[in-house]
Every structure is written in structure tokens, then in C-alpha cells.
């Protein structure tokens, strides 16, 4: 609550417009660049030495990692646009709904995961950790931007039931 006790403090909004966000932004964009460089260079060379099963997994996981990073970069860019005033909160919320955060980090469940190049696994793990942090911040921001649902009013609910009952006659 604020010092007056009337309004809650917007911690997520402050965090998204802070030096910590700038560090998160820099980390995310650096990870995108590092991953692209790895996949085009050392990753490509390392993938040529994998057995068929691991090579297929590497290919699929590379696509998944790239997709995950593009979603994270899009979220970071949206938040940065909001912070700089290039977009309104409503525009950001509308665009945010098009993004898909989460649903990626199941590396531990893949039996051949350990056969993938260590550099690739490190990048994927870093992306998963970054995604977890961004999702937590995003959930807080989306919760603050959600339109509040009307309170459950028992009297109105009973009136609605009566109207429904008498409308059937």
C-alpha cells in the first residue's frame, strides 16, 4: 500500500521501468545475438558430428530455442516501447496477447538431451531461466492491467435466477 494506505504500490510497473529492466533487456538481446552466432558457427560445426537421433533433436530444439528467444525479444521490445512512450499501455497489452511465453523448458524430459553440444545446452538453459524471469514480470504486469471482474453480488445473482425462472413461463 502507498503511504496514505489508499492505493497499492505498483511494484511490477516500477520494476519494468527500472535499471533492472534495462539489465534484463540487455541480457535478452545479448542472448539472442549469442545464440544466432552459435547456431551459425560452432553449433553448425558441432551438429555435423552428432548421430542421427541427436542431429534430429538438435534441429528441432534449435528451432524451438530460436522461437522462444524471438518471443522473449518481442516482449522486451514491447516493454521498452512502453517505457519510452512510443506505445500506450493499451497498445502494449493488445500486442502482448499475441505473444506466447512459456511452454518450452522440458529439456530434462528429453532422453537424448545430454548428447547435444554443451554450448547449445548452455544457451537453452539460459533462455529457460530468462523466460522464467520474464514470465513472472509479465504475469504481474498483466494482472495489474486486467480489467477487474465485478464482485460476486448474491442479490443480483438471485434476481437473475428469478428473471430466468419467470421468463420461462
PDB file of C-alpha atoms in Angstrom, residues 28-93:
ATOM      1  CA  UNK A  28      17.856 -10.837 -23.505  1.00  0.00           C
ATOM      2  CA  UNK A  29      19.192  -9.083 -26.588  1.00  0.00           C
ATOM      3  CA  UNK A  30      22.713 -10.333 -25.909  1.00  0.00           C
ATOM      4  CA  UNK A  31      21.389 -13.877 -25.588  1.00  0.00           C
ATOM      5  CA  UNK A  32      19.616 -13.547 -28.946  1.00  0.00           C
ATOM      6  CA  UNK A  33      22.860 -12.402 -30.575  1.00  0.00           C
ATOM      7  CA  UNK A  34      24.971 -15.088 -28.867  1.00  0.00           C
ATOM      8  CA  UNK A  35      22.528 -17.797 -29.880  1.00  0.00           C
ATOM      9  CA  UNK A  36      22.441 -16.648 -33.509  1.00  0.00           C
ATOM     10  CA  UNK A  37      26.249 -16.578 -33.617  1.00  0.00           C
ATOM     11  CA  UNK A  38      26.468 -20.023 -32.016  1.00  0.00           C
ATOM     12  CA  UNK A  39      23.896 -21.625 -34.309  1.00  0.00           C
ATOM     13  CA  UNK A  40      25.594 -20.168 -37.401  1.00  0.00           C
ATOM     14  CA  UNK A  41      29.105 -21.110 -36.298  1.00  0.00           C
ATOM     15  CA  UNK A  42      30.164 -23.543 -33.585  1.00  0.00           C
ATOM     16  CA  UNK A  43      26.713 -25.099 -33.335  1.00  0.00           C
ATOM     17  CA  UNK A  44      26.562 -25.889 -37.024  1.00  0.00           C
ATOM     18  CA  UNK A  45      30.023 -27.492 -36.867  1.00  0.00           C
ATOM     19  CA  UNK A  46      29.170 -29.479 -33.713  1.00  0.00           C
ATOM     20  CA  UNK A  47      25.870 -30.713 -35.153  1.00  0.00           C
ATOM     21  CA  UNK A  48      27.715 -32.417 -38.017  1.00  0.00           C
ATOM     22  CA  UNK A  49      29.308 -34.812 -35.512  1.00  0.00           C
ATOM     23  CA  UNK A  50      26.027 -35.917 -33.905  1.00  0.00           C
ATOM     24  CA  UNK A  51      24.366 -39.269 -34.517  1.00  0.00           C
ATOM     25  CA  UNK A  52      21.095 -39.226 -36.483  1.00  0.00           C
ATOM     26  CA  UNK A  53      18.821 -39.133 -33.420  1.00  0.00           C
ATOM     27  CA  UNK A  54      20.796 -36.340 -31.740  1.00  0.00           C
ATOM     28  CA  UNK A  55      21.054 -34.412 -35.032  1.00  0.00           C
ATOM     29  CA  UNK A  56      17.277 -34.508 -35.466  1.00  0.00           C
ATOM     30  CA  UNK A  57      16.814 -33.402 -31.854  1.00  0.00           C
ATOM     31  CA  UNK A  58      19.363 -30.617 -32.338  1.00  0.00           C
ATOM     32  CA  UNK A  59      17.487 -29.376 -35.389  1.00  0.00           C
ATOM     33  CA  UNK A  60      14.124 -29.403 -33.631  1.00  0.00           C
ATOM     34  CA  UNK A  61      15.465 -27.833 -30.453  1.00  0.00           C
ATOM     35  CA  UNK A  62      17.308 -25.137 -32.420  1.00  0.00           C
ATOM     36  CA  UNK A  63      14.013 -24.076 -33.953  1.00  0.00           C
ATOM     37  CA  UNK A  64      12.329 -24.168 -30.556  1.00  0.00           C
ATOM     38  CA  UNK A  65      15.108 -22.125 -28.961  1.00  0.00           C
ATOM     39  CA  UNK A  66      15.027 -19.560 -31.753  1.00  0.00           C
ATOM     40  CA  UNK A  67      11.248 -19.251 -31.465  1.00  0.00           C
ATOM     41  CA  UNK A  68      11.458 -18.869 -27.681  1.00  0.00           C
ATOM     42  CA  UNK A  69      14.083 -16.152 -27.985  1.00  0.00           C
ATOM     43  CA  UNK A  70      12.053 -14.259 -30.598  1.00  0.00           C
ATOM     44  CA  UNK A  71       9.039 -14.297 -28.272  1.00  0.00           C
ATOM     45  CA  UNK A  72      11.183 -13.025 -25.389  1.00  0.00           C
ATOM     46  CA  UNK A  73      12.789 -10.346 -27.559  1.00  0.00           C
ATOM     47  CA  UNK A  74       9.335  -9.228 -28.728  1.00  0.00           C
ATOM     48  CA  UNK A  75       8.168  -8.921 -25.122  1.00  0.00           C
ATOM     49  CA  UNK A  76      11.267  -6.940 -24.184  1.00  0.00           C
ATOM     50  CA  UNK A  77      10.809  -4.627 -27.171  1.00  0.00           C
ATOM     51  CA  UNK A  78       7.140  -4.064 -26.307  1.00  0.00           C
ATOM     52  CA  UNK A  79       8.009  -3.176 -22.738  1.00  0.00           C
ATOM     53  CA  UNK A  80      10.794  -0.879 -23.890  1.00  0.00           C
ATOM     54  CA  UNK A  81       8.372   0.851 -26.297  1.00  0.00           C
ATOM     55  CA  UNK A  82       6.010   1.431 -23.403  1.00  0.00           C
ATOM     56  CA  UNK A  83       8.792   2.767 -21.195  1.00  0.00           C
ATOM     57  CA  UNK A  84       9.962   5.193 -23.892  1.00  0.00           C
ATOM     58  CA  UNK A  85       6.428   6.389 -24.661  1.00  0.00           C
ATOM     59  CA  UNK A  86       6.388   5.006 -28.211  1.00  0.00           C
ATOM     60  CA  UNK A  87       3.335   2.883 -27.401  1.00  0.00           C
ATOM     61  CA  UNK A  88       0.467   3.255 -24.967  1.00  0.00           C
ATOM     62  CA  UNK A  89      -0.241   0.685 -22.271  1.00  0.00           C
ATOM     63  CA  UNK A  90      -3.360  -0.402 -24.169  1.00  0.00           C
ATOM     64  CA  UNK A  91      -1.358  -0.971 -27.359  1.00  0.00           C
ATOM     65  CA  UNK A  92       1.247  -2.983 -25.476  1.00  0.00           C
ATOM     66  CA  UNK A  93      -1.387  -5.106 -23.743  1.00  0.00           C
TER      67      UNK A  93
END
